[in-house]
Amino acid sequence: MKIVMISNFFNHHQQPLSDALSHSADEYLFISTSPIPQERLELGYREPEASYILKVLSDEDRAYAMRKVDEADVAIIGSAPESYIRGRLSQKKLTFRYSERPLRKPHESWKYPIRLIRWRRNNPVGAPLYLLCAGAYTAGDFARFGLFGGKAYRWGYFPETRRYADIDALMNTKERCSLLWVGRFLRWKHPETAIYAADILRKRGYDFTLTMIGDGEMLPAIRDLIAEYGLADRVRLIGALPYDRVRAYMERSEIFLFTSDQREGWGAVLNEAMNSACAVIVSDRIGSVPYLIQDGVNGMTVECCDAGALADKIGYLMTHTPERRSLSAGAYRTVIDCWNADTAAERLIALCDYLLSGRDTNGLYDDGPCSKAPLLTDG
């Protein structure tokens, strides 16, 4: 099977899946249509080198890439020009759209008519075009426009998976009552919720440290909040760090906080924190949460921006060690057993085999990558 993936740029989050596909498929090619933006490079993104990567740097590169797309048995398109797949769609060749949710901002209904026309044109209903949902709300968003009915599958992002010889030993080395928040300091990631929760916990007499890693427009306001609430001895602002150093913080932190709203289409830091055996407490609006988290089994969910509920659950986990360790172990097993690049690649190839041969994919997988995506809405 020849598989080609087209996206804007290649980065370390995409490499594990691409490595797995390159080992499993007869031929695999990743077409990178643009360089990594400078702001991403400053956040620690790197552009790995691999034999299966084709960087489109010239008209000649683009012509070759288009030819490879047309020749492939399966094409997967992410954030890339539509021109790459128009030929395939007209020839009715198997194609997947790899997408986070398209309707992240509320109260934009005035854009719906324009989107309806454009999306219906780019996603012809009768074509063998399917949706890989990088987020639990993706299928529901597209369904509002009458698209991908019965043709949407659970998917996501699959960053590096680390397998530890002794997960209990890893949990034993974690710093007691250590909280971690990682992300860009943007309004829709709501770093202030973590600060409000920290203030509640301090007032209740809890002993803890909160480490916040990242940079962004809200960082000065967060510094001011820390000073206003007298949390300088509890909250550490580290700044942006390379990926490996972030993972090191995850490995030694007990509890991971993820506070974004619905504009977080997926959130690969959740995969990484779960793989690092953190007990995770997450906002219910984040795209990856309904796919990855079973509340009370491998993590805890809270209503977005509810600092009081967040503080309650942090306090519970800090004072209930067996329950916290159970969630941590459950989070780790979720990534190791199911939500990882090797499993995703194996399942994708099986799904493609079914679709190429005209077989019914209902029941192929009950959960996890390549299972049918339910139509979820977040109100």
Short mmCIF file of C-alpha atoms in Angstrom, two decimals:
data_model
loop_
_atom_site.label_atom_id
_atom_site.label_comp_id
_atom_site.label_asym_id
_atom_site.label_seq_id
_atom_site.Cartn_x
_atom_site.Cartn_y
_atom_site.Cartn_z
CA MET A 1 0.00 0.00 0.00
CA LYS A 2 1.34 3.43 -0.98
CA ILE A 3 0.40 6.18 1.48
CA VAL A 4 1.10 9.89 1.16
CA MET A 5 0.43 12.55 3.81
CA ILE A 6 0.29 16.24 2.93
CA SER A 7 0.59 18.97 5.56
CA ASN A 8 2.05 22.41 6.08
CA PHE A 9 5.24 21.48 7.94
CA PHE A 10 6.80 18.47 9.59
CA ASN A 11 7.58 18.55 13.33
CA HIS A 12 8.47 16.26 16.21
CA HIS A 13 4.80 15.61 17.07
CA GLN A 14 4.26 14.06 13.64
CA GLN A 15 7.42 12.00 13.49
CA PRO A 16 6.32 8.95 15.56
CA LEU A 17 3.26 8.33 13.36
CA SER A 18 5.22 8.93 10.18
CA ASP A 19 7.97 6.56 11.35
CA ALA A 20 5.36 3.90 12.09
CA LEU A 21 3.66 4.33 8.71
CA SER A 22 7.00 4.24 6.90
CA HIS A 23 7.72 0.85 8.51
CA SER A 24 4.24 -0.60 7.91
CA ALA A 25 3.26 0.67 4.46
CA ASP A 26 4.88 -0.47 1.21
CA GLU A 27 5.71 3.15 0.51
CA TYR A 28 5.18 6.27 2.64
CA LEU A 29 5.80 9.91 1.78
CA PHE A 30 5.24 13.03 3.88
CA ILE A 31 4.87 16.17 1.77
CA SER A 32 5.76 19.35 3.67
CA THR A 33 4.31 22.37 1.87
CA SER A 34 5.83 25.15 4.02
CA PRO A 35 8.63 25.74 6.58
CA ILE A 36 8.03 25.77 10.33
CA PRO A 37 7.01 29.31 11.43
CA GLN A 38 9.57 31.18 13.48
CA GLU A 39 7.23 31.41 16.49
CA ARG A 40 7.05 27.61 16.59
CA LEU A 41 10.82 27.30 16.37
CA GLU A 42 11.09 29.65 19.35
CA LEU A 43 8.75 27.32 21.28
CA GLY A 44 11.16 24.42 20.78
CA TYR A 45 9.70 22.88 17.61
CA ARG A 46 12.31 21.22 15.46
CA GLU A 47 12.26 20.04 11.86
CA PRO A 48 13.48 16.43 11.91
CA GLU A 49 15.09 14.86 8.88
CA ALA A 50 13.81 11.58 7.45
CA SER A 51 14.06 9.85 4.09
CA TYR A 52 10.28 9.91 3.65
CA ILE A 53 9.98 13.73 3.86
CA LEU A 54 9.56 15.76 0.68
CA LYS A 55 9.89 19.50 1.23
CA VAL A 56 8.18 21.55 -1.46
CA LEU A 57 10.68 24.32 -2.08
CA SER A 58 10.23 24.86 -5.83
CA ASP A 59 7.78 24.43 -8.69
CA GLU A 60 9.65 21.26 -9.63
CA ASP A 61 9.17 19.87 -6.11
CA ARG A 62 5.47 20.72 -6.25
CA ALA A 63 4.98 18.98 -9.62
CA TYR A 64 6.71 15.86 -8.28
CA ALA A 65 4.63 15.98 -5.07
CA MET A 66 1.38 16.28 -7.03
CA ARG A 67 2.37 13.27 -9.11
CA LYS A 68 3.09 11.20 -5.99
CA VAL A 69 -0.28 12.20 -4.50
CA ASP A 70 -2.09 11.08 -7.65
CA GLU A 71 -0.21 7.76 -7.72
CA ALA A 72 -0.80 6.83 -4.04
CA ASP A 73 -3.35 4.25 -2.93
CA VAL A 74 -4.21 6.46 0.04
CA ALA A 75 -3.75 10.19 0.57
CA ILE A 76 -4.15 12.04 3.86
CA ILE A 77 -4.35 15.82 3.81
CA GLY A 78 -3.99 18.10 6.80
CA SER A 79 -3.32 21.84 6.64
CA ALA A 80 -2.31 22.10 2.99
CA PRO A 81 -3.61 23.59 -0.28
CA GLU A 82 -6.72 21.89 -1.66
CA SER A 83 -5.07 21.66 -5.07
CA TYR A 84 -3.09 18.64 -3.88
CA ILE A 85 -6.17 16.41 -3.72
CA ARG A 86 -8.49 17.78 -6.41
CA GLY A 87 -7.22 15.28 -8.94
CA ARG A 88 -7.71 12.38 -6.55
CA LEU A 89 -11.25 13.42 -5.71
CA SER A 90 -12.22 13.68 -9.37
CA GLN A 91 -10.74 10.22 -9.94
CA LYS A 92 -12.52 8.89 -6.84
CA LYS A 93 -9.37 7.67 -5.11
CA LEU A 94 -9.34 6.98 -1.37
CA THR A 95 -8.57 10.19 0.52
CA PHE A 96 -8.70 11.24 4.17
CA ARG A 97 -9.00 14.71 5.60
CA TYR A 98 -6.99 14.98 8.85
CA SER A 99 -8.58 17.82 10.82
CA GLU A 100 -9.10 19.39 14.20
CA ARG A 101 -12.51 20.94 14.81
CA PRO A 102 -13.23 23.76 12.35
CA LEU A 103 -15.74 25.66 14.56
CA ARG A 104 -13.66 26.68 17.57
CA LYS A 105 -14.97 30.18 18.10
CA PRO A 106 -18.55 30.59 19.31
CA HIS A 107 -20.92 33.21 17.93
CA GLU A 108 -19.60 33.09 14.36
CA SER A 109 -22.79 31.87 12.72
CA TRP A 110 -22.54 34.72 10.20
CA LYS A 111 -19.68 32.78 8.58
CA TYR A 112 -21.75 29.62 8.07
CA PRO A 113 -23.12 30.38 4.59
CA ILE A 114 -19.62 31.04 3.20
CA ARG A 115 -18.28 27.93 4.88
CA LEU A 116 -21.17 25.83 3.60
CA ILE A 117 -20.42 26.75 0.02
CA ARG A 118 -16.65 26.31 0.31
CA TRP A 119 -16.69 23.12 2.39
CA ARG A 120 -19.33 21.41 0.25
CA ARG A 121 -17.24 22.23 -2.81
CA ASN A 122 -14.01 20.92 -1.24
CA ASN A 123 -15.66 17.82 0.25
CA PRO A 124 -17.91 16.29 -2.44
CA VAL A 125 -20.40 13.99 -0.76
CA GLY A 126 -20.14 11.19 -3.30
CA ALA A 127 -16.33 10.96 -3.27
CA PRO A 128 -14.39 8.31 -1.29
CA LEU A 129 -13.37 11.06 1.12
CA TYR A 130 -13.24 10.29 4.84
CA LEU A 131 -12.48 12.27 7.99
CA LEU A 132 -9.77 11.52 10.56
CA CYS A 133 -10.95 13.49 13.60
CA ALA A 134 -8.10 15.10 15.53
CA GLY A 135 -10.49 15.95 18.33
CA ALA A 136 -13.79 14.70 19.63
CA TYR A 137 -15.82 17.66 18.37
CA THR A 138 -14.54 17.56 14.78
CA ALA A 139 -17.17 15.16 13.43
CA GLY A 140 -20.00 17.15 15.02
CA ASP A 141 -18.74 20.43 13.57
CA PHE A 142 -18.59 19.04 10.03
CA ALA A 143 -21.98 17.35 10.48
CA ARG A 144 -23.55 20.80 10.88
CA PHE A 145 -22.75 21.28 7.20
CA GLY A 146 -23.98 17.85 6.15
CA LEU A 147 -20.47 16.46 5.72
CA PHE A 148 -18.83 13.12 6.50
CA GLY A 149 -21.96 11.40 7.78
CA GLY A 150 -20.90 7.85 8.69
CA LYS A 151 -17.43 8.56 7.27
CA ALA A 152 -15.67 10.04 10.31
CA TYR A 153 -13.18 8.17 12.50
CA ARG A 154 -11.50 8.86 15.81
CA TRP A 155 -7.96 10.04 15.35
CA GLY A 156 -5.62 12.53 17.01
CA TYR A 157 -1.98 13.39 17.44
CA PHE A 158 0.52 10.77 18.46
CA PRO A 159 3.68 12.26 19.98
CA GLU A 160 6.59 10.17 21.22
CA THR A 161 5.56 7.25 23.45
CA ARG A 162 8.02 6.29 26.17
CA ARG A 163 7.84 2.84 27.71
CA TYR A 164 9.16 2.67 31.27
CA ALA A 165 10.54 -0.53 32.73
CA ASP A 166 8.79 0.10 36.07
CA ILE A 167 5.93 2.59 36.15
CA ASP A 168 5.67 2.34 39.94
CA ALA A 169 9.31 3.33 40.23
CA LEU A 170 8.64 6.38 38.05
CA MET A 171 5.74 7.43 40.26
CA ASN A 172 7.92 6.97 43.35
CA THR A 173 10.44 9.52 42.03
CA LYS A 174 7.86 12.25 41.45
CA GLU A 175 8.08 15.35 43.64
CA ARG A 176 5.44 15.35 46.36
CA CYS A 177 2.46 17.65 45.71
CA SER A 178 3.97 18.92 42.46
CA LEU A 179 1.61 20.51 39.95
CA LEU A 180 2.49 21.24 36.32
CA TRP A 181 0.94 23.43 33.62
CA VAL A 182 2.41 23.54 30.10
CA GLY A 183 1.40 25.66 27.11
CA ARG A 184 1.51 29.01 25.43
CA PHE A 185 0.21 31.77 27.67
CA LEU A 186 -2.83 32.60 25.53
CA ARG A 187 -6.28 33.69 26.64
CA TRP A 188 -8.01 30.57 25.37
CA LYS A 189 -5.59 28.33 27.28
CA HIS A 190 -6.69 30.03 30.51
CA PRO A 191 -3.48 29.91 32.57
CA GLU A 192 -5.22 32.22 35.06
CA THR A 193 -7.49 29.32 36.08
CA ALA A 194 -4.45 27.48 37.44
CA ILE A 195 -3.42 30.60 39.41
CA TYR A 196 -6.93 31.04 40.86
CA ALA A 197 -6.94 27.38 41.90
CA ALA A 198 -3.49 27.78 43.46
CA ASP A 199 -4.75 30.73 45.52
CA ILE A 200 -7.70 28.65 46.78
CA LEU A 201 -5.38 25.79 47.72
CA ARG A 202 -3.00 28.12 49.59
CA LYS A 203 -5.89 29.58 51.56
CA ARG A 204 -6.99 26.06 52.47
CA GLY A 205 -3.53 25.32 53.85
CA TYR A 206 -2.22 22.93 51.20
CA ASP A 207 1.53 22.65 50.68
CA PHE A 208 2.34 22.42 46.96
CA THR A 209 4.37 23.82 44.08
CA LEU A 210 2.95 24.79 40.69
CA THR A 211 5.37 24.94 37.78
CA MET A 212 4.18 26.71 34.62
CA ILE A 213 6.15 26.22 31.40
CA GLY A 214 5.66 28.39 28.35
CA ASP A 215 5.60 31.90 26.98
CA GLY A 216 3.02 34.16 25.37
CA GLU A 217 0.97 37.32 25.53
CA MET A 218 -0.60 36.58 28.94
CA LEU A 219 2.67 35.98 30.75
CA PRO A 220 2.92 39.54 32.18
CA ALA A 221 -0.66 39.31 33.47
CA ILE A 222 0.09 35.94 35.09
CA ARG A 223 3.16 37.42 36.79
CA ASP A 224 0.96 40.20 38.14
CA LEU A 225 -1.61 37.67 39.45
CA ILE A 226 1.10 35.69 41.21
CA ALA A 227 2.32 38.85 42.92
CA GLU A 228 -1.21 40.01 43.75
CA TYR A 229 -2.11 36.72 45.44
CA GLY A 230 1.25 36.33 47.19
CA LEU A 231 2.05 33.05 45.40
CA ALA A 232 5.69 33.70 44.52
CA ASP A 233 6.80 30.92 46.89
CA ARG A 234 4.34 28.44 45.36
CA VAL A 235 4.30 29.18 41.61
CA ARG A 236 7.33 28.97 39.34
CA LEU A 237 7.34 30.43 35.82
CA ILE A 238 9.95 28.60 33.74
CA GLY A 239 9.48 30.06 30.25
CA ALA A 240 9.48 28.10 27.00
CA LEU A 241 11.58 24.93 27.00
CA PRO A 242 12.62 22.35 24.41
CA TYR A 243 10.47 19.23 24.19
CA ASP A 244 12.89 16.93 26.06
CA ARG A 245 13.09 19.27 29.04
CA VAL A 246 9.29 19.56 29.17
CA ARG A 247 9.03 15.78 29.29
CA ALA A 248 11.55 15.73 32.15
CA TYR A 249 9.28 18.06 34.15
CA MET A 250 6.31 15.81 33.38
CA GLU A 251 8.17 12.76 34.58
CA ARG A 252 8.80 14.31 37.98
CA SER A 253 5.39 15.99 38.43
CA GLU A 254 2.48 14.28 40.18
CA ILE A 255 -0.46 16.26 38.80
CA PHE A 256 -0.86 17.85 35.37
CA LEU A 257 -3.35 20.67 34.79
CA PHE A 258 -4.83 21.35 31.35
CA THR A 259 -7.18 24.35 31.40
CA SER A 260 -7.92 25.30 27.76
CA ASP A 261 -11.35 26.00 26.30
CA GLN A 262 -12.89 24.68 23.06
CA ARG A 263 -10.26 26.40 20.93
CA GLU A 264 -7.83 23.63 21.96
CA GLY A 265 -8.56 21.36 19.01
CA TRP A 266 -6.52 18.46 20.42
CA GLY A 267 -3.67 19.26 22.82
CA ALA A 268 -0.72 16.86 22.46
CA VAL A 269 0.61 17.85 25.88
CA LEU A 270 -2.15 15.65 27.32
CA ASN A 271 -0.80 12.56 25.53
CA GLU A 272 2.66 13.39 26.85
CA ALA A 273 1.55 14.01 30.43
CA MET A 274 -0.45 10.75 30.47
CA ASN A 275 2.52 8.87 29.03
CA SER A 276 4.63 10.40 31.84
CA ALA A 277 2.25 8.87 34.43
CA CYS A 278 0.87 12.18 35.65
CA ALA A 279 -2.54 12.29 37.28
CA VAL A 280 -4.26 14.66 34.85
CA ILE A 281 -7.06 17.14 35.60
CA VAL A 282 -8.45 18.56 32.37
CA SER A 283 -11.04 20.99 31.05
CA ASP A 284 -14.07 19.31 29.52
CA ARG A 285 -13.89 21.52 26.40
CA ILE A 286 -10.50 20.29 25.12
CA GLY A 287 -10.74 18.27 21.91
CA SER A 288 -8.69 15.28 23.02
CA VAL A 289 -10.44 14.81 26.36
CA PRO A 290 -13.53 12.77 25.33
CA TYR A 291 -11.24 10.42 23.37
CA LEU A 292 -8.46 10.02 25.92
CA ILE A 293 -10.03 10.49 29.35
CA GLN A 294 -12.45 8.32 31.30
CA ASP A 295 -13.33 10.50 34.28
CA GLY A 296 -12.21 8.83 37.49
CA VAL A 297 -10.41 6.00 35.66
CA ASN A 298 -7.39 7.59 33.97
CA GLY A 299 -7.92 11.26 34.78
CA MET A 300 -10.38 13.84 36.06
CA THR A 301 -12.42 16.39 34.14
CA VAL A 302 -13.67 19.77 35.30
CA GLU A 303 -15.88 22.39 33.72
CA CYS A 304 -13.78 24.87 31.80
CA CYS A 305 -12.58 27.87 33.87
CA ASP A 306 -14.08 26.53 37.13
CA ALA A 307 -11.15 27.25 39.45
CA GLY A 308 -13.05 26.08 42.53
CA ALA A 309 -13.74 22.64 41.04
CA LEU A 310 -10.14 22.46 39.85
CA ALA A 311 -8.87 23.24 43.36
CA ASP A 312 -11.23 20.64 44.87
CA LYS A 313 -9.87 17.90 42.62
CA ILE A 314 -6.25 18.91 43.11
CA GLY A 315 -6.76 18.84 46.88
CA TYR A 316 -8.40 15.42 46.66
CA LEU A 317 -5.53 13.93 44.67
CA MET A 318 -2.88 15.43 46.95
CA THR A 319 -4.52 13.81 49.99
CA HIS A 320 -5.56 10.47 48.42
CA THR A 321 -2.36 8.82 47.27
CA PRO A 322 -3.79 5.42 46.17
CA GLU A 323 -6.43 7.11 44.03
CA ARG A 324 -3.89 9.48 42.50
CA ARG A 325 -1.52 6.64 41.66
CA SER A 326 -4.38 4.65 40.15
CA LEU A 327 -5.23 7.55 37.83
CA SER A 328 -1.56 7.95 36.93
CA ALA A 329 -1.20 4.29 36.06
CA GLY A 330 -4.45 4.37 34.09
CA ALA A 331 -3.25 7.38 32.10
CA TYR A 332 0.01 5.65 31.26
CA ARG A 333 -1.74 2.43 30.16
CA THR A 334 -4.13 4.39 27.91
CA VAL A 335 -1.20 5.67 25.87
CA ILE A 336 0.83 2.46 25.95
CA ASP A 337 -2.06 0.15 25.10
CA CYS A 338 -4.02 2.21 22.59
CA TRP A 339 -3.34 5.89 21.90
CA ASN A 340 0.13 5.64 20.39
CA ALA A 341 1.65 5.93 16.92
CA ASP A 342 2.25 2.21 16.37
CA THR A 343 -1.36 1.30 17.15
CA ALA A 344 -2.66 4.20 15.06
CA ALA A 345 -0.56 3.22 12.04
CA GLU A 346 -1.57 -0.45 12.28
CA ARG A 347 -5.24 0.45 12.54
CA LEU A 348 -5.10 3.02 9.75
CA ILE A 349 -3.67 0.49 7.33
CA ALA A 350 -6.34 -2.02 8.33
CA LEU A 351 -9.05 0.63 7.85
CA CYS A 352 -7.66 1.48 4.41
CA ASP A 353 -7.68 -2.21 3.45
CA TYR A 354 -11.36 -2.39 4.40
CA LEU A 355 -12.26 0.75 2.47
CA LEU A 356 -10.24 -0.14 -0.62
CA SER A 357 -11.90 -3.55 -0.77
CA GLY A 358 -15.39 -2.16 -0.19
CA ARG A 359 -15.92 -3.85 3.18
CA ASP A 360 -18.11 -2.41 5.93
CA THR A 361 -15.98 -0.73 8.64
CA ASN A 362 -18.73 -0.73 11.29
CA GLY A 363 -17.42 -2.70 14.26
CA LEU A 364 -13.85 -2.83 12.97
CA TYR A 365 -12.76 -1.05 16.16
CA ASP A 366 -15.01 -0.21 19.10
CA ASP A 367 -12.85 2.54 20.56
CA GLY A 368 -9.56 4.31 20.04
CA PRO A 369 -7.94 5.31 16.74
CA CYS A 370 -9.93 4.44 13.59
CA SER A 371 -13.15 3.59 15.44
CA LYS A 372 -16.25 5.42 14.23
CA ALA A 373 -16.40 8.96 15.63
CA PRO A 374 -19.58 9.87 17.51
CA LEU A 375 -21.21 13.24 16.83
CA LEU A 376 -20.39 15.19 19.99
CA THR A 377 -21.21 18.82 20.63
CA ASP A 378 -19.99 21.13 23.38
CA GLY A 379 -23.02 23.39 23.43
#
